[in-house]
C-alpha positions as a LaTeX table, in Angstrom:
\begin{tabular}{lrrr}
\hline
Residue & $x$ (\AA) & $y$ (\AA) & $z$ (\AA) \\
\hline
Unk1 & $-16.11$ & 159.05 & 162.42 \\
Unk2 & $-19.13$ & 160.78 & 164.30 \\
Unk3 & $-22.39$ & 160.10 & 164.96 \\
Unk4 & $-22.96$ & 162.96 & 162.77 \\
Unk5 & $-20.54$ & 162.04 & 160.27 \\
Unk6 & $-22.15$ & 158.34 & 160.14 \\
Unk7 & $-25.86$ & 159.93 & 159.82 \\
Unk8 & $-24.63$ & 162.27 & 156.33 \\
Unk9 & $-23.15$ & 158.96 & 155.51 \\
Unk10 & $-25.93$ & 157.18 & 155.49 \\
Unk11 & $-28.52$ & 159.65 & 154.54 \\
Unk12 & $-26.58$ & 160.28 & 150.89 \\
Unk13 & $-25.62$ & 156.85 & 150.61 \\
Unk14 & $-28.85$ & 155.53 & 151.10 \\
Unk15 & $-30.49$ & 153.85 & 148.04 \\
Unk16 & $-34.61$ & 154.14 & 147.13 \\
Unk17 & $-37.13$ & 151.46 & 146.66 \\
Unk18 & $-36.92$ & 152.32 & 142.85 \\
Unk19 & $-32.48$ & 151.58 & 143.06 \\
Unk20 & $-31.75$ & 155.61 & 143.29 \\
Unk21 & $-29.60$ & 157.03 & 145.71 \\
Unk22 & $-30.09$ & 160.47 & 147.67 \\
Unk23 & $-27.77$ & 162.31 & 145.22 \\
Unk24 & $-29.43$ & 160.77 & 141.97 \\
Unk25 & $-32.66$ & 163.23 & 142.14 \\
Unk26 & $-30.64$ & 166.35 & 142.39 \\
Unk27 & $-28.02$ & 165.23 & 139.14 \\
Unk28 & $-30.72$ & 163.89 & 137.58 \\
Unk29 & $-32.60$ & 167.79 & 137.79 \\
Unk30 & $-29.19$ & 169.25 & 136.48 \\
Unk31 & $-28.75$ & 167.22 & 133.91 \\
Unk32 & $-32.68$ & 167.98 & 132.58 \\
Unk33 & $-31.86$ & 171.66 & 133.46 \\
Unk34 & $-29.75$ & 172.57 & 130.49 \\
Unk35 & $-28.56$ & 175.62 & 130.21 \\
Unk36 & $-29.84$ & 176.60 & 134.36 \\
Unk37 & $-27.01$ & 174.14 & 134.99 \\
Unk38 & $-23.38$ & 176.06 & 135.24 \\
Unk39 & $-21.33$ & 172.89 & 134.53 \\
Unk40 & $-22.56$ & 172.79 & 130.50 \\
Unk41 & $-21.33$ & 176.50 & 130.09 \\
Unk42 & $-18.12$ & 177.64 & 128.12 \\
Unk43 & $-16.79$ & 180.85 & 128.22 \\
Unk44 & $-16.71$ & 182.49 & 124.70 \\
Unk45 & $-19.53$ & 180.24 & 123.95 \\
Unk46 & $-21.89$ & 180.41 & 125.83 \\
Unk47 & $-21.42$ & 183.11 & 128.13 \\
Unk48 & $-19.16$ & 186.15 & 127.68 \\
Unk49 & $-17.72$ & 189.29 & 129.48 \\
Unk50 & $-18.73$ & 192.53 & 129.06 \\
Unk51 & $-17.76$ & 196.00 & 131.02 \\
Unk52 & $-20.99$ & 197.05 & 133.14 \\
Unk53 & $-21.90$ & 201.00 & 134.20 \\
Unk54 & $-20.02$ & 200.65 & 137.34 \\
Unk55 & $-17.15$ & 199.54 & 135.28 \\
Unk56 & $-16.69$ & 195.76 & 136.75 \\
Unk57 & $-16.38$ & 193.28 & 134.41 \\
Unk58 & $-19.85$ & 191.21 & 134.12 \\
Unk59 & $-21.00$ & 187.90 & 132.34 \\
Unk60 & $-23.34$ & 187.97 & 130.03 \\
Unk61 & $-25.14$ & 185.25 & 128.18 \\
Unk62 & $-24.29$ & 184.39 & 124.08 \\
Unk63 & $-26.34$ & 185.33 & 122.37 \\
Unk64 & $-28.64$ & 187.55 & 123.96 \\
Unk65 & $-26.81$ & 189.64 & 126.63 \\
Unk66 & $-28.80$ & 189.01 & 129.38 \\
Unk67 & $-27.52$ & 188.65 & 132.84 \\
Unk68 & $-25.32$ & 185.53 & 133.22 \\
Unk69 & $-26.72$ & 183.45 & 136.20 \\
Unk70 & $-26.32$ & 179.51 & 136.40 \\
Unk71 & $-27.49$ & 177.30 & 138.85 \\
Unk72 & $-24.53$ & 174.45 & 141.32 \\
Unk73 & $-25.23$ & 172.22 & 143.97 \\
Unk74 & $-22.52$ & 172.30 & 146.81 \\
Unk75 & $-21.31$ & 171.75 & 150.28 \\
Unk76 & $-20.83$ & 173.93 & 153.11 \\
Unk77 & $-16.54$ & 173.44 & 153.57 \\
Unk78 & $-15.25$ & 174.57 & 156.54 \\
Unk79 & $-13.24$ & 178.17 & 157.54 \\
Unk80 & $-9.77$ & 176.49 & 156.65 \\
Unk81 & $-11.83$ & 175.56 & 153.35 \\
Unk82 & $-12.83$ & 179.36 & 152.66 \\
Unk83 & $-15.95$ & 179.67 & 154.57 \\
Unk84 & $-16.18$ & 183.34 & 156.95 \\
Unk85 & $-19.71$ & 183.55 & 158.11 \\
Unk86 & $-18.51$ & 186.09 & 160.63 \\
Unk87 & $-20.13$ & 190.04 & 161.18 \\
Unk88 & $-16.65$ & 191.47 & 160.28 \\
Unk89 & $-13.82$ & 191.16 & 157.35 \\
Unk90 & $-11.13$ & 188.56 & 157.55 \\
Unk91 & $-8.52$ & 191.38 & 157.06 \\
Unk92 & $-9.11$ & 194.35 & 159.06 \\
Unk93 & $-10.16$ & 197.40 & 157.06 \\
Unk94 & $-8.28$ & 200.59 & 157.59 \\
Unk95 & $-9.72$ & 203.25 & 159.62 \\
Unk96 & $-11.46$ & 201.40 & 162.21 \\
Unk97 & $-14.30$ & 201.01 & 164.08 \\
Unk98 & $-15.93$ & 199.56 & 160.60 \\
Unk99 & $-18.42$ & 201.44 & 159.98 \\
Unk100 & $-21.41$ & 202.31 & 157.57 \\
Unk101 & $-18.47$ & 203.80 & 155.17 \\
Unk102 & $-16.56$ & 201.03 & 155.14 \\
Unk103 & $-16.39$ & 198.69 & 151.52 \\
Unk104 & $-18.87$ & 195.87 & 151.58 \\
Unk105 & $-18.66$ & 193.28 & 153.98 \\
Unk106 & $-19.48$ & 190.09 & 152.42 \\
Unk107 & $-19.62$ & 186.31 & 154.26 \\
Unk108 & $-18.53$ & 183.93 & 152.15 \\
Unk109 & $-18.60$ & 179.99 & 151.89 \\
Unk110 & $-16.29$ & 177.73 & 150.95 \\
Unk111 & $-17.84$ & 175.60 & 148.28 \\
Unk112 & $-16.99$ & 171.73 & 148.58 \\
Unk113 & $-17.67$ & 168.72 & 146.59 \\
Unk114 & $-20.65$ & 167.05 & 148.43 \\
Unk115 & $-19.83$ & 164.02 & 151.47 \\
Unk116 & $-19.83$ & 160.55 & 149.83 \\
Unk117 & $-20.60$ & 161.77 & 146.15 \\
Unk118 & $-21.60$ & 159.39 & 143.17 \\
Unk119 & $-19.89$ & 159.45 & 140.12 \\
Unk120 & $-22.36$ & 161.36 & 138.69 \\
Unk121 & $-21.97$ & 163.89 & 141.34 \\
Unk122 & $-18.13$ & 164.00 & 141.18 \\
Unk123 & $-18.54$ & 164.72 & 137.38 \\
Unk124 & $-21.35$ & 167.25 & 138.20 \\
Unk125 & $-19.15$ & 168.99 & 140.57 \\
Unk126 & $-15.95$ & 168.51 & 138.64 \\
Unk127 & $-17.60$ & 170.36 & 135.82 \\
Unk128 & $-18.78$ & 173.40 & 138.21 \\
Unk129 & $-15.03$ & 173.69 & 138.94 \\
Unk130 & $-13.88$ & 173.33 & 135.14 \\
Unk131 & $-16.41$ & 175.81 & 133.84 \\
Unk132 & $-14.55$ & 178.75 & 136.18 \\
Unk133 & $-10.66$ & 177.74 & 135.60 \\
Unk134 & $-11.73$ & 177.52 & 131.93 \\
Unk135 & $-12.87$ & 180.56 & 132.44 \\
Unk136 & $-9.75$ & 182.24 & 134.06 \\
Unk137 & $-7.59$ & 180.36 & 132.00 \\
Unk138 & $-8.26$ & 182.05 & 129.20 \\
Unk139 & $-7.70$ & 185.33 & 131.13 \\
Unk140 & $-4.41$ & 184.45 & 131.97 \\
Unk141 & $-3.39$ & 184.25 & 128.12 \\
Unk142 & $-4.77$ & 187.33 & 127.64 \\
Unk143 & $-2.69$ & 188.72 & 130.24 \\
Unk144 & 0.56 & 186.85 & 129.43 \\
Unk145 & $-0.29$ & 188.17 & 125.75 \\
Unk146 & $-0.29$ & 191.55 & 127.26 \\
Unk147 & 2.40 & 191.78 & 129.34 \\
Unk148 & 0.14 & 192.57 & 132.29 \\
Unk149 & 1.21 & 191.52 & 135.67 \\
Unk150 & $-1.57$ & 191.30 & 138.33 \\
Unk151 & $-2.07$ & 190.19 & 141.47 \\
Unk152 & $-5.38$ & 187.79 & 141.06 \\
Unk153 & $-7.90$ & 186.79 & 144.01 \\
Unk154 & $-9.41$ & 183.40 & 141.72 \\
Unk155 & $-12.72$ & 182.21 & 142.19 \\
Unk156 & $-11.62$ & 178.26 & 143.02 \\
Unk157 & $-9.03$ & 177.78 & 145.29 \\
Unk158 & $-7.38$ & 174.91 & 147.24 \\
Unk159 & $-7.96$ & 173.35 & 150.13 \\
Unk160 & $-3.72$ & 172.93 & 150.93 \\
Unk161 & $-2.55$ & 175.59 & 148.63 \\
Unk162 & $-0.99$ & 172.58 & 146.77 \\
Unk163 & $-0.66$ & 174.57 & 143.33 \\
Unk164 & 0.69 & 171.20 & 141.78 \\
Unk165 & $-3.17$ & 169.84 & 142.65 \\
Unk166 & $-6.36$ & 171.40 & 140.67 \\
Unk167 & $-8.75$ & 173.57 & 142.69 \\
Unk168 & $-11.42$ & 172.36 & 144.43 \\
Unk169 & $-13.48$ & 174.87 & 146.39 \\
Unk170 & $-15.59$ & 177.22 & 144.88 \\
Unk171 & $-15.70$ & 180.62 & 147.29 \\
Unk172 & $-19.08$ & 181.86 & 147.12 \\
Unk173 & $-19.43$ & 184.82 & 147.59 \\
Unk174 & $-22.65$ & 186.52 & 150.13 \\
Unk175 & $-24.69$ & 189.65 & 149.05 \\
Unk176 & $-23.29$ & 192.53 & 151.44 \\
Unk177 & $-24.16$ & 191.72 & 154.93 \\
Unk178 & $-25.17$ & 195.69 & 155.55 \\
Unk179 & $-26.69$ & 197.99 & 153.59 \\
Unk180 & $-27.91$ & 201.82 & 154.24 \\
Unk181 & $-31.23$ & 203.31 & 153.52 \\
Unk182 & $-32.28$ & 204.04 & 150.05 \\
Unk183 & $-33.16$ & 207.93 & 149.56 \\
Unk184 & $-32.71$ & 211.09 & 150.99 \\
Unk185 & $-31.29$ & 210.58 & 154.66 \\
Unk186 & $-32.07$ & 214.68 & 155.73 \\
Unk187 & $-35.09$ & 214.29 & 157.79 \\
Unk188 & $-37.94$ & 216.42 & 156.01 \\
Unk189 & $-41.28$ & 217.34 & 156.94 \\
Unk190 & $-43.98$ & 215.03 & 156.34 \\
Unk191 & $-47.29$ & 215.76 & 154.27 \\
Unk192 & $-50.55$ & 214.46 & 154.20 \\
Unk193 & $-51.55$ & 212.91 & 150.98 \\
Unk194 & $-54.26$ & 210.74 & 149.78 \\
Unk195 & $-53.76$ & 207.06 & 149.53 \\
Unk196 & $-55.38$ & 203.99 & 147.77 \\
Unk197 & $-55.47$ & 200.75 & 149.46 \\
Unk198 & $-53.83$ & 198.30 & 147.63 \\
Unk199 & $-52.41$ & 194.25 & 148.60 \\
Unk200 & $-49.36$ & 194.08 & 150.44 \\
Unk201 & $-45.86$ & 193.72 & 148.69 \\
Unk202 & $-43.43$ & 191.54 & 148.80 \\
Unk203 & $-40.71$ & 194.01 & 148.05 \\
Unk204 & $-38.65$ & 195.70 & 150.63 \\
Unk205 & $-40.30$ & 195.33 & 154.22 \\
Unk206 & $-39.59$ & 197.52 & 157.56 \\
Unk207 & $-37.59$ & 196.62 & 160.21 \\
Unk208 & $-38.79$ & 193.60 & 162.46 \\
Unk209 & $-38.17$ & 192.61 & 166.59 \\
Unk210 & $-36.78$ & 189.18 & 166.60 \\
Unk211 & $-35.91$ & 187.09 & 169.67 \\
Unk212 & $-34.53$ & 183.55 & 169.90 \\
Unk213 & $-35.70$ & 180.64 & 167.71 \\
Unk214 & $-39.52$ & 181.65 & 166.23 \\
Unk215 & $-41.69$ & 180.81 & 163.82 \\
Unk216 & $-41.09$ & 184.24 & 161.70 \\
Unk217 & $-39.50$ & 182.21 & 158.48 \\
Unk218 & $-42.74$ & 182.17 & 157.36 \\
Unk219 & $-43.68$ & 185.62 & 157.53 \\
Unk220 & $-40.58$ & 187.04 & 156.12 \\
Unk221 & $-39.89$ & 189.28 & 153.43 \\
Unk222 & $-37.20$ & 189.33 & 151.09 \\
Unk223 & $-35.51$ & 192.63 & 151.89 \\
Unk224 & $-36.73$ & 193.12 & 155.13 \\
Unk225 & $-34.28$ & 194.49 & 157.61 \\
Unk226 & $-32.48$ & 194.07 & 160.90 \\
Unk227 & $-30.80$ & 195.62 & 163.72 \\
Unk228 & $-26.71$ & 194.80 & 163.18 \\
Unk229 & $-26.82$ & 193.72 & 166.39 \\
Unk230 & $-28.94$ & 190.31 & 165.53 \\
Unk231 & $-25.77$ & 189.03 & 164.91 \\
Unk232 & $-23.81$ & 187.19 & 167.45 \\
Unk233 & $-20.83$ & 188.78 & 167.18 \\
Unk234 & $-21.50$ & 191.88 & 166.03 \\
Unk235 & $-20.55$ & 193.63 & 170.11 \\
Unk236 & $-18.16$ & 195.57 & 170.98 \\
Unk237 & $-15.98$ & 198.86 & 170.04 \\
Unk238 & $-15.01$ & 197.21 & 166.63 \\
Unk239 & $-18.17$ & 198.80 & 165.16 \\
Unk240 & $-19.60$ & 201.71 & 164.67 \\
Unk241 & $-23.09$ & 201.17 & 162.59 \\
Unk242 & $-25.45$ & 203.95 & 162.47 \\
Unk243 & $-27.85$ & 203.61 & 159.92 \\
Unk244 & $-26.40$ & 199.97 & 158.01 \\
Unk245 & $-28.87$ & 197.61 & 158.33 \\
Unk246 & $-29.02$ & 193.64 & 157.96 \\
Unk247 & $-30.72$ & 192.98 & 155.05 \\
Unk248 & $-33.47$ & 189.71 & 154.56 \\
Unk249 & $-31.69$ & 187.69 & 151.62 \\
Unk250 & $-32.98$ & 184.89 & 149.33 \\
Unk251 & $-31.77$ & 182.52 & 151.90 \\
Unk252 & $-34.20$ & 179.28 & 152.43 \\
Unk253 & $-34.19$ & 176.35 & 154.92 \\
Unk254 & $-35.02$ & 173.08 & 153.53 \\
Unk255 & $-38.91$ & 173.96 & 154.45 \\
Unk256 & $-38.36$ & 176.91 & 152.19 \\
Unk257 & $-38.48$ & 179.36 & 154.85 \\
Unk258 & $-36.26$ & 182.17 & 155.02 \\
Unk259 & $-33.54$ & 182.33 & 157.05 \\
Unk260 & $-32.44$ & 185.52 & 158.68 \\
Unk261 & $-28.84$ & 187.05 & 159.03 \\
Unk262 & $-28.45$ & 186.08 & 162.46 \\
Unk263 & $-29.61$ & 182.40 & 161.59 \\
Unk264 & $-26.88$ & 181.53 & 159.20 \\
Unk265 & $-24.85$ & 180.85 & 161.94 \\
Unk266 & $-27.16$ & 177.83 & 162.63 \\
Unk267 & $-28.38$ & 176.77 & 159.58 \\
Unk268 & $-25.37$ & 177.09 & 157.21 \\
Unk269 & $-23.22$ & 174.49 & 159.39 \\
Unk270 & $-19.85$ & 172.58 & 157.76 \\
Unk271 & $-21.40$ & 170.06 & 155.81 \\
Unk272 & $-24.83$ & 171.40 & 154.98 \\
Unk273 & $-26.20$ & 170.50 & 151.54 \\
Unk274 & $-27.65$ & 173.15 & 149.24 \\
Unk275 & $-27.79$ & 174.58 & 145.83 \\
Unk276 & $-27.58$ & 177.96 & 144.59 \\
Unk277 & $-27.80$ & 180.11 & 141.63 \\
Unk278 & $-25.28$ & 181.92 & 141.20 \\
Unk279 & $-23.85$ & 185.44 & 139.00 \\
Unk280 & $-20.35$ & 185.88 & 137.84 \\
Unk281 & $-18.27$ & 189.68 & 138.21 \\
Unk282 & $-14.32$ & 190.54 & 138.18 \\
Unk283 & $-13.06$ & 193.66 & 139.74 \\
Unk284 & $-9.93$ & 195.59 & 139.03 \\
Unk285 & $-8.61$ & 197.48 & 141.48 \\
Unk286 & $-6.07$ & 199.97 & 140.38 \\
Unk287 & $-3.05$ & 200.90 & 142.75 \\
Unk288 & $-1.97$ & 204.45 & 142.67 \\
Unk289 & 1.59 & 203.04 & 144.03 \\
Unk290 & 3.79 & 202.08 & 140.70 \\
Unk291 & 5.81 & 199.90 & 142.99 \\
Unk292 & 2.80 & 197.52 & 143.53 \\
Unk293 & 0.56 & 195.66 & 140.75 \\
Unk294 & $-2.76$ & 196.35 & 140.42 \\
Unk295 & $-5.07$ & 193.63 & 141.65 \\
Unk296 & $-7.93$ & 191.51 & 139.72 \\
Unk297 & $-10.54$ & 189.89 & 141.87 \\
Unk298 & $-12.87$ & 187.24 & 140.85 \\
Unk299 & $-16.26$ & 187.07 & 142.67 \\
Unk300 & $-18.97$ & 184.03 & 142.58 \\
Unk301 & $-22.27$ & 185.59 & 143.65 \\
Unk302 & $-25.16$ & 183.97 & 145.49 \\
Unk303 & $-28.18$ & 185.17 & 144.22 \\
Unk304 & $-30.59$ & 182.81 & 146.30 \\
Unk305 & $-29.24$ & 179.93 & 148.00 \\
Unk306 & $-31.16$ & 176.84 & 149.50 \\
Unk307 & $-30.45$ & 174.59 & 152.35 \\
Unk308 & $-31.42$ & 170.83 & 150.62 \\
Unk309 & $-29.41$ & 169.12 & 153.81 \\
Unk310 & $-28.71$ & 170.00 & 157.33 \\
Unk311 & $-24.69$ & 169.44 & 157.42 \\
Unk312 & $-22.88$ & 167.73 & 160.65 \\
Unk313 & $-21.04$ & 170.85 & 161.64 \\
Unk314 & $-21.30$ & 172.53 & 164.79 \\
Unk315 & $-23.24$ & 176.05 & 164.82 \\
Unk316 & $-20.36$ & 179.01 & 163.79 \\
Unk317 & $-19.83$ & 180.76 & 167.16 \\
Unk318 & $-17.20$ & 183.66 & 166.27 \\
Unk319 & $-15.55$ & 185.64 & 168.92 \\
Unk320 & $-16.49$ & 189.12 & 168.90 \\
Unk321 & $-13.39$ & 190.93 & 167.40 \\
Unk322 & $-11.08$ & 193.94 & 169.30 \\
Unk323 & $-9.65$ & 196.75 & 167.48 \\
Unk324 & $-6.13$ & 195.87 & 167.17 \\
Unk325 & $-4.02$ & 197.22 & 169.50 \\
Unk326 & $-2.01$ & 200.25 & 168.57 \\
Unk327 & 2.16 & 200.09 & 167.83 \\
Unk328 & 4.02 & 202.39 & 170.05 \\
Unk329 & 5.38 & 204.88 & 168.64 \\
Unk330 & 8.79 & 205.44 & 167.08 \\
Unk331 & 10.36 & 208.80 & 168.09 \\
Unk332 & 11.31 & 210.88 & 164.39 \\
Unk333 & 14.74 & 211.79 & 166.40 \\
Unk334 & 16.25 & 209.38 & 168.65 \\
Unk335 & 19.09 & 211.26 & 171.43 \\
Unk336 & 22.55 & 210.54 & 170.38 \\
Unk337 & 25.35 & 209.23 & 171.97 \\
Unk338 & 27.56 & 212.95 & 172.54 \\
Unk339 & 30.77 & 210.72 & 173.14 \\
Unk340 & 30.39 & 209.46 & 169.38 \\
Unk341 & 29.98 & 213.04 & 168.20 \\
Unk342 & 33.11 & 214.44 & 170.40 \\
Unk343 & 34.89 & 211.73 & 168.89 \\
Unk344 & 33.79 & 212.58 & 165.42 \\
Unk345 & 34.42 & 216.14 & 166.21 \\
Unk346 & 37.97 & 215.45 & 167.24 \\
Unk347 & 38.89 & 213.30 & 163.08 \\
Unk348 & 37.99 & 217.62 & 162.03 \\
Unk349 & 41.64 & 218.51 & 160.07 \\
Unk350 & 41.60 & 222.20 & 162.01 \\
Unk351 & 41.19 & 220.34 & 165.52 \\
Unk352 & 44.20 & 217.89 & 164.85 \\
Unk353 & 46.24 & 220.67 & 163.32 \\
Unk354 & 45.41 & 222.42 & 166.94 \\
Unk355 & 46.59 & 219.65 & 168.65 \\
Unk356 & 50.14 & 218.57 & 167.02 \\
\hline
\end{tabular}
């Protein structure tokens, strides 16, 4: 065990003046947060699905149809565990460099059950896990009912594909890593108008110079954006971004300061505590091929996420990735062998009639 490993130990294990342990204050707040807390939810219930305008399947709450967003508490697993905080897909896309046209890249982290847990936190984290099988459970019936065969990306997994073993990762899913510009992208003249002064906003901000470790967390805006280049890894031929930008998420440290894209590498180590509230979508993606099954993909969403523990992991440092290299090419018509044809040539009925 590390020095590392040792100090988690030790820090969640640790018990209080008043007999509580480091985990009790955060089971405690989910068990006082009621329906905020995704482990008391039931699909059909509680919570159901309904088609939304881009034609995903959403979750809605019951009764009431509002958004469905719940709230876990987790721990950062590691890449064999789920987690890709990288600047590029884990499969390549087709039609490289990836580019602003490219699908939505999304990082994603590999939920775990927190280091050294209580039994309270076991349950808590047991539940998160029950509430999404549940959940796709009753999918599969509906399927199997159906007579639908799909081929379905679940929201839990496991860490040794044992499919004897229940899941135990939850793989969160990241708000796109790039986005483009909002609005009209044809550059038009610009025209005076009046203005009125008013406070500043904390919606969307412009573009801000970063360098090294700073004291910006405090200053940032959710929404404010960034060169791709911030990010580590992000070099090379592989991409082609013009006019995708990082985007400032809902991200916070455990001083509550934002943390920017390129700063997740740091800060969202193997290990790190946090909680996060979460939305729930499923995709289905139809395959024009009729010799392949159409595919159903669950998604976890992080809607804000906060660091509540630094983790013992070192700092992600991903290679920067080369565009595979090409296959040589197969000729349409390989040359023939002219002694097999001759001979072929020679079996004719006419030619052996020639020759008796």
């Amino acid at each position: 065990m590390s020095d590392n490993d040792v100090d988690i130990f030790l820090r969640r294990t640790a018990i209080d003046d008043d007999g509580n342990s480091f985990y009790d204050r955060y089971t405690d707040a989910f068990k006082a947060m009621g329906n905020a807390n995704l482990a008391v939810h039931e699909f059909g219930k509680t919570f159901e699905r309904t088609t939304d305008k881009k034609g995903r399947l959403a979750y809605v709450t019951k009764p009431g149809g509002a958004e469905f967003t719940a709230n876990i508490i987790a721990e950062v697993g590691s890449e064999s565990q789920g987690t890709w905080l990288r600047a590029y897909p884990r499969k390549n896309p087709p039609n490289l460099p990836f580019g602003d046209d490219h699908s939505p890249h999304r990082m994603v982290i590999g939920a775990r059950c927190p280091t050294a847990p209580t039994s309270d936190m076991s349950q808590l984290w047991g539940d998160f896990l029950g509430c999404l099988d549940e959940t796709r459970e009753t999918d599969q019936k509906e399927e199997l009912s159906a007579d639908q065969k799909l081929k379905v990306t679940e929201w839990t997994s496991r860490e040794d594909d044992n499919m004897d073993k229940p899941a135990d990762i939850i793989l969160l899913r990241m708000k796109p890593t790039y986005e483009k510009p909002f609005g009209n992208t044809v550059s038009t003249p610009r025209r005076v108008r009046n203005s009125r002064a008013r406070p500043s906003s904390s919606g969307e901000g412009e573009d801000v110079e970063m360098s090294g470790a700073d004291s910006a967390g405090s200053t940032r805006k959710v929404g404010d954006t960034y060169s791709p280049d911030m990010l580590p890894d992000h070099k090379g031929p592989y991409f082609s971004h013009e006019k995708s930008r990082l985007v400032q998420r809902q991200i916070k440290d455990e001083n509550g300061n934002l943390i920017a894209p390129h700063e997740l590498y740091v800060k969202l180590t193997e290990g790190t505590l946090f909680s996060a509230q979460v939305s729930l979508s499923t995709y289905i993606n139809k395959d024009h091929n009729p010799r392949f099954m159409d595919s159903k993909v669950y998604h976890v969403n992080v809607e804000k996420l906060t660091i509540l523990d630094k983790g013992d992991g070192a700092p992600w440092n991903p290679p920067s990735p080369d565009l595979p290299s090409a296959a040589p090419s197969t000729p349409s018509k390989r040359a023939r062998d002219p002694a097999v044809d001759s001979a072929f040539d020679d079996l004719s009925p006419s030619k052996r009639a020639r020759t008796a």
